[in-house]
CSV table of C-alpha atoms in Angstrom, one decimal:
chain,number,residue,atom,x,y,z
W,237,UNK,CA,0.2,0.0,0.1
W,238,UNK,CA,3.0,2.3,0.7
W,239,UNK,CA,3.9,1.9,-2.4
W,240,UNK,CA,1.1,1.9,-4.5
W,241,UNK,CA,0.5,5.6,-2.4
W,242,UNK,CA,3.9,6.6,-3.4
W,243,UNK,CA,3.0,6.1,-6.5
W,244,UNK,CA,0.3,8.3,-7.3
W,245,UNK,CA,2.0,11.2,-5.2
W,246,UNK,CA,4.5,10.9,-8.1
W,247,UNK,CA,1.9,11.5,-11.0
W,248,UNK,CA,0.5,14.1,-8.2
W,249,UNK,CA,4.2,15.9,-8.3
W,250,UNK,CA,4.9,15.6,-12.3
W,251,UNK,CA,1.4,17.3,-12.7
W,252,UNK,CA,2.2,19.8,-10.0
W,253,UNK,CA,5.2,21.2,-9.8
W,254,UNK,CA,5.6,24.9,-10.2
W,255,UNK,CA,8.0,25.9,-13.5
W,256,UNK,CA,9.1,29.5,-14.1
W,257,UNK,CA,6.6,31.1,-16.5
W,258,UNK,CA,5.7,34.1,-17.7
W,259,UNK,CA,2.9,34.8,-14.8
W,260,UNK,CA,6.1,34.7,-12.6
W,261,UNK,CA,5.0,32.0,-10.6
W,262,UNK,CA,7.8,30.2,-8.6
W,263,UNK,CA,10.9,28.0,-10.1
W,264,UNK,CA,10.4,24.7,-8.5
W,265,UNK,CA,12.2,21.6,-10.0
W,266,UNK,CA,10.2,18.8,-11.2
W,267,UNK,CA,9.8,15.0,-9.4
W,268,UNK,CA,8.5,15.0,-5.7
W,269,UNK,CA,12.0,13.3,-4.0
W,270,UNK,CA,12.6,15.1,-1.2
W,271,UNK,CA,9.6,17.8,-1.3
W,272,UNK,CA,6.8,19.2,0.7
W,273,UNK,CA,3.0,19.2,-0.9
W,274,UNK,CA,1.4,22.6,0.2
W,275,UNK,CA,-1.9,24.1,-1.2
W,276,UNK,CA,-3.6,27.2,-0.6
W,277,UNK,CA,-7.5,28.0,0.5
W,278,UNK,CA,-8.2,31.7,0.8
W,279,UNK,CA,-11.2,31.7,3.8
W,280,UNK,CA,-10.8,35.5,5.1
W,281,UNK,CA,-14.2,37.5,4.1
W,282,UNK,CA,-14.6,39.2,1.0
W,283,UNK,CA,-11.1,37.3,-0.7
W,284,UNK,CA,-10.4,38.4,-3.7
W,285,UNK,CA,-7.5,38.7,-6.4
W,286,UNK,CA,-5.5,36.5,-3.7
W,287,UNK,CA,-1.5,35.3,-4.3
W,288,UNK,CA,0.4,32.9,-2.2
W,289,UNK,CA,4.5,33.3,-2.1
W,290,UNK,CA,6.9,31.0,-0.7
W,291,UNK,CA,10.2,32.7,0.4
W,292,UNK,CA,9.4,35.8,-2.2
W,293,UNK,CA,8.5,33.4,-5.1
W,294,UNK,CA,5.2,33.3,-5.6
W,295,UNK,CA,3.4,30.1,-6.4
W,296,UNK,CA,-0.6,30.2,-8.0
W,297,UNK,CA,0.0,31.6,-11.3
W,298,UNK,CA,-4.2,33.2,-11.2
W,299,UNK,CA,-5.2,35.4,-8.7
W,300,UNK,CA,-7.9,33.3,-6.1
W,301,UNK,CA,-11.0,34.4,-4.3
W,302,UNK,CA,-12.2,33.4,-0.8
W,303,UNK,CA,-13.1,29.3,-1.5
W,304,UNK,CA,-10.7,28.9,-4.4
W,305,UNK,CA,-8.3,26.1,-4.0
W,306,UNK,CA,-4.8,26.2,-5.5
W,307,UNK,CA,-3.5,24.4,-7.1
W,308,UNK,CA,-6.6,22.9,-7.5
W,309,UNK,CA,-9.7,20.7,-5.7
W,310,UNK,CA,-8.9,17.6,-7.8
W,311,UNK,CA,-6.8,14.7,-6.8
W,312,UNK,CA,-4.6,15.1,-9.8
W,313,UNK,CA,-3.6,19.0,-9.1
W,314,UNK,CA,-4.3,18.4,-5.0
W,315,UNK,CA,-1.0,19.6,-4.1
W,316,UNK,CA,2.0,21.8,-5.7
W,317,UNK,CA,5.7,20.8,-4.3
W,318,UNK,CA,8.1,23.1,-2.7
W,319,UNK,CA,11.7,22.3,-0.9
W,320,UNK,CA,11.1,21.0,2.5
W,321,UNK,CA,12.8,23.3,5.5
W,322,UNK,CA,12.2,26.8,7.1
W,323,UNK,CA,9.7,28.5,4.7
W,324,UNK,CA,7.7,31.7,4.7
W,325,UNK,CA,4.5,32.0,3.6
W,326,UNK,CA,3.0,34.9,2.5
W,327,UNK,CA,-0.6,35.3,1.3
W,328,UNK,CA,-2.0,38.9,-0.4
W,329,UNK,CA,-4.4,41.2,-2.3
W,330,UNK,CA,-3.0,41.5,-5.7
W,331,UNK,CA,-4.3,44.8,-6.6
W,332,UNK,CA,-3.3,48.2,-7.3
W,333,UNK,CA,-4.9,49.4,-3.9
W,334,UNK,CA,-5.4,46.2,-2.1
W,335,UNK,CA,-8.3,45.8,-0.2
W,336,UNK,CA,-6.9,43.0,2.0
W,337,UNK,CA,-3.7,43.3,4.5
W,338,UNK,CA,-1.3,40.6,3.6
W,339,UNK,CA,-0.3,38.7,6.2
W,340,UNK,CA,3.1,36.1,6.3
W,341,UNK,CA,3.6,33.1,8.9
W,342,UNK,CA,6.9,31.4,8.5
W,343,UNK,CA,6.8,27.0,9.4
W,344,UNK,CA,9.0,24.2,8.7
W,345,UNK,CA,7.7,22.1,6.2
W,346,UNK,CA,8.9,18.6,6.1
W,347,UNK,CA,9.8,16.1,3.2
W,348,UNK,CA,6.7,14.0,2.2
W,349,UNK,CA,4.3,15.3,4.5
W,350,UNK,CA,0.6,17.4,3.0
W,351,UNK,CA,0.1,21.1,4.0
W,352,UNK,CA,-2.8,22.9,3.7
W,353,UNK,CA,-2.6,26.9,4.4
W,354,UNK,CA,-5.9,28.8,5.1
W,355,UNK,CA,-7.0,32.4,5.6
W,356,UNK,CA,-9.6,33.7,8.0
W,357,UNK,CA,-10.8,36.2,9.6
W,358,UNK,CA,-11.8,39.9,7.9
W,359,UNK,CA,-10.1,41.5,4.3
W,360,UNK,CA,-8.2,44.3,7.0
W,361,UNK,CA,-7.3,41.7,9.7
W,362,UNK,CA,-6.4,38.3,7.5
W,363,UNK,CA,-5.1,35.2,9.7
W,364,UNK,CA,-3.6,32.3,8.3
W,365,UNK,CA,-3.4,28.6,9.6
W,366,UNK,CA,-1.1,26.3,8.6
W,367,UNK,CA,-2.3,22.2,8.5
W,368,UNK,CA,-0.7,18.7,8.1
W,369,UNK,CA,-3.0,16.7,6.1
W,370,UNK,CA,-1.8,13.4,7.8
W,371,UNK,CA,-3.8,10.5,6.2
W,372,UNK,CA,-3.9,6.6,5.2
W,373,UNK,CA,-5.4,5.5,2.0
W,374,UNK,CA,-8.7,3.5,2.7
W,375,UNK,CA,-8.3,0.2,2.2
W,376,UNK,CA,-12.0,-1.1,1.8
W,377,UNK,CA,-14.5,1.2,-0.5
W,378,UNK,CA,-15.4,4.1,1.9
W,379,UNK,CA,-13.7,7.5,1.9
W,380,UNK,CA,-11.6,9.4,4.2
W,381,UNK,CA,-13.4,12.8,5.1
W,382,UNK,CA,-12.0,15.6,7.1
W,383,UNK,CA,-14.1,18.9,8.2
W,384,UNK,CA,-12.5,22.6,8.6
W,385,UNK,CA,-13.9,24.6,10.2
W,386,UNK,CA,-12.6,28.5,9.9
W,387,UNK,CA,-16.2,29.9,9.5
W,388,UNK,CA,-15.7,33.9,11.1
W,389,UNK,CA,-18.1,35.8,13.5
W,390,UNK,CA,-17.4,38.8,15.2
W,391,UNK,CA,-19.6,37.4,18.1
W,392,UNK,CA,-20.2,34.0,19.8
W,393,UNK,CA,-21.0,31.2,17.9
W,394,UNK,CA,-21.8,27.9,18.3
W,395,UNK,CA,-19.7,24.8,17.4
W,396,UNK,CA,-21.1,22.8,14.1
W,397,UNK,CA,-21.7,19.3,13.0
W,398,UNK,CA,-21.3,18.5,9.4
W,399,UNK,CA,-24.6,16.1,8.2
W,400,UNK,CA,-24.8,13.7,5.1
W,401,UNK,CA,-28.5,13.3,3.7
W,402,UNK,CA,-27.0,9.7,2.3
W,403,UNK,CA,-25.8,9.2,5.2
W,404,UNK,CA,-28.6,10.3,7.3
W,405,UNK,CA,-26.3,10.8,9.9
W,406,UNK,CA,-23.3,13.4,11.1
W,407,UNK,CA,-20.0,12.8,9.7
W,408,UNK,CA,-18.1,15.4,12.0
W,409,UNK,CA,-19.8,16.2,15.4
W,410,UNK,CA,-19.4,19.4,17.3
W,411,UNK,CA,-16.3,21.4,15.3
W,412,UNK,CA,-15.0,24.8,17.2
W,413,UNK,CA,-14.3,28.1,14.9
W,414,UNK,CA,-10.3,26.8,13.7
W,415,UNK,CA,-11.2,23.4,14.7
W,416,UNK,CA,-11.2,20.5,12.2
W,417,UNK,CA,-12.5,16.5,12.9
W,418,UNK,CA,-9.9,13.5,12.3
W,419,UNK,CA,-10.0,12.1,8.8
W,420,UNK,CA,-13.1,10.0,8.9
W,421,UNK,CA,-14.2,7.2,7.2
W,422,UNK,CA,-17.6,8.0,5.0
W,423,UNK,CA,-20.0,6.2,2.6
W,424,UNK,CA,-18.7,6.2,-1.8
W,425,UNK,CA,-20.5,6.0,-4.8
W,426,UNK,CA,-24.0,7.8,-4.4
W,427,UNK,CA,-24.9,11.3,-4.5
W,428,UNK,CA,-24.8,12.9,-1.3
W,429,UNK,CA,-26.0,15.9,0.2
W,430,UNK,CA,-23.8,17.8,2.7
W,431,UNK,CA,-25.0,20.5,5.3
W,432,UNK,CA,-23.5,22.5,8.2
W,433,UNK,CA,-25.7,22.5,11.3
W,434,UNK,CA,-25.2,24.1,14.9
W,435,UNK,CA,-24.4,21.2,17.0
W,436,UNK,CA,-27.1,19.6,18.3
W,437,UNK,CA,-29.8,21.1,16.1
W,438,UNK,CA,-31.6,20.3,12.9
W,439,UNK,CA,-31.0,23.4,11.0
W,440,UNK,CA,-29.1,23.5,7.6
W,441,UNK,CA,-26.6,26.7,8.0
W,442,UNK,CA,-25.4,26.3,4.5
W,443,UNK,CA,-25.8,23.4,1.9
W,444,UNK,CA,-23.6,21.8,-0.6
W,445,UNK,CA,-25.5,19.6,-3.5
W,446,UNK,CA,-24.7,16.5,-5.8
W,447,UNK,CA,-21.0,15.5,-4.4
W,448,UNK,CA,-19.9,11.8,-4.4
W,449,UNK,CA,-17.1,10.7,-2.8
W,450,UNK,CA,-14.3,8.0,-4.5
W,451,UNK,CA,-13.6,5.1,-3.3
W,452,UNK,CA,-10.0,4.9,-1.5
W,453,UNK,CA,-10.2,8.7,-1.6
W,454,UNK,CA,-9.6,11.8,1.0
W,455,UNK,CA,-11.1,14.8,1.2
W,456,UNK,CA,-11.4,18.2,3.1
W,457,UNK,CA,-14.4,19.9,4.1
W,458,UNK,CA,-14.1,23.5,4.8
W,459,UNK,CA,-16.2,25.6,6.0
W,460,UNK,CA,-16.1,29.5,5.0
W,461,UNK,CA,-17.0,33.0,5.2
W,462,UNK,CA,-19.2,34.9,7.9
W,463,UNK,CA,-21.3,32.8,9.8
W,464,UNK,CA,-24.0,35.5,10.0
W,465,UNK,CA,-23.9,36.0,5.8
W,466,UNK,CA,-26.3,34.0,3.4
W,467,UNK,CA,-25.9,35.6,0.6
W,468,UNK,CA,-22.8,38.3,-1.2
W,469,UNK,CA,-19.1,37.6,-1.2
W,470,UNK,CA,-18.9,36.7,2.1
W,471,UNK,CA,-21.5,34.7,2.4
W,472,UNK,CA,-20.9,31.5,4.4
W,473,UNK,CA,-20.4,28.1,2.8
W,474,UNK,CA,-17.9,24.7,1.6
W,475,UNK,CA,-15.3,24.3,-0.6
W,476,UNK,CA,-14.9,20.8,-0.8
W,477,UNK,CA,-11.5,19.7,-1.8
W,478,UNK,CA,-9.6,16.1,-2.5
W,479,UNK,CA,-6.1,15.4,-0.8
W,480,UNK,CA,-5.8,12.3,-2.9
């Protein structure tokens, strides 16, 4: 199983390793040996035109808005590769007159590990959260699902559950703001509707329709936006992305 996972990772690396291009993205050598894996999810309120850089070298070629994913939400483009070690991550609004304050955070990235960088909070107080996604490949027909809660509110809000209509049960329960669940096994091969609910209630705060989890795959489901907003650029919602 380890050899199978390494083979899949190698394919991901070949698709996602960054090269110097006209868009100014960072230069990274092809291949995955002795590399760390990274992706970016902008979740600060009304995020737009967002770029991420590593030690001053820009990673994404296309600016992202809130709920976007770099390099992408599928298993083929799940992660980009960077050199391991101590690195400084910077996220910023690329507009000539930025509406969002930049944020920088330093962290150590280990070779062979997978990291997701989330931004959250308001546009004038953007913060960054770096999570190491530790997962195993399911040995049966299930999928692994992790629920990440980066929702924002200036007032106290309840913890939340991630509910599956297909399963008729919670996938994850009682997740606090800036908290996350472990990877949890979930049914696959059937169209599912996901709901986020305040813990202990049955009222949907947001709904994600028609998503099918695939067998032997791993996913992150991210609750982001402003808790009180149901429309507009700050609206609460879900981003579902494949990790493997």
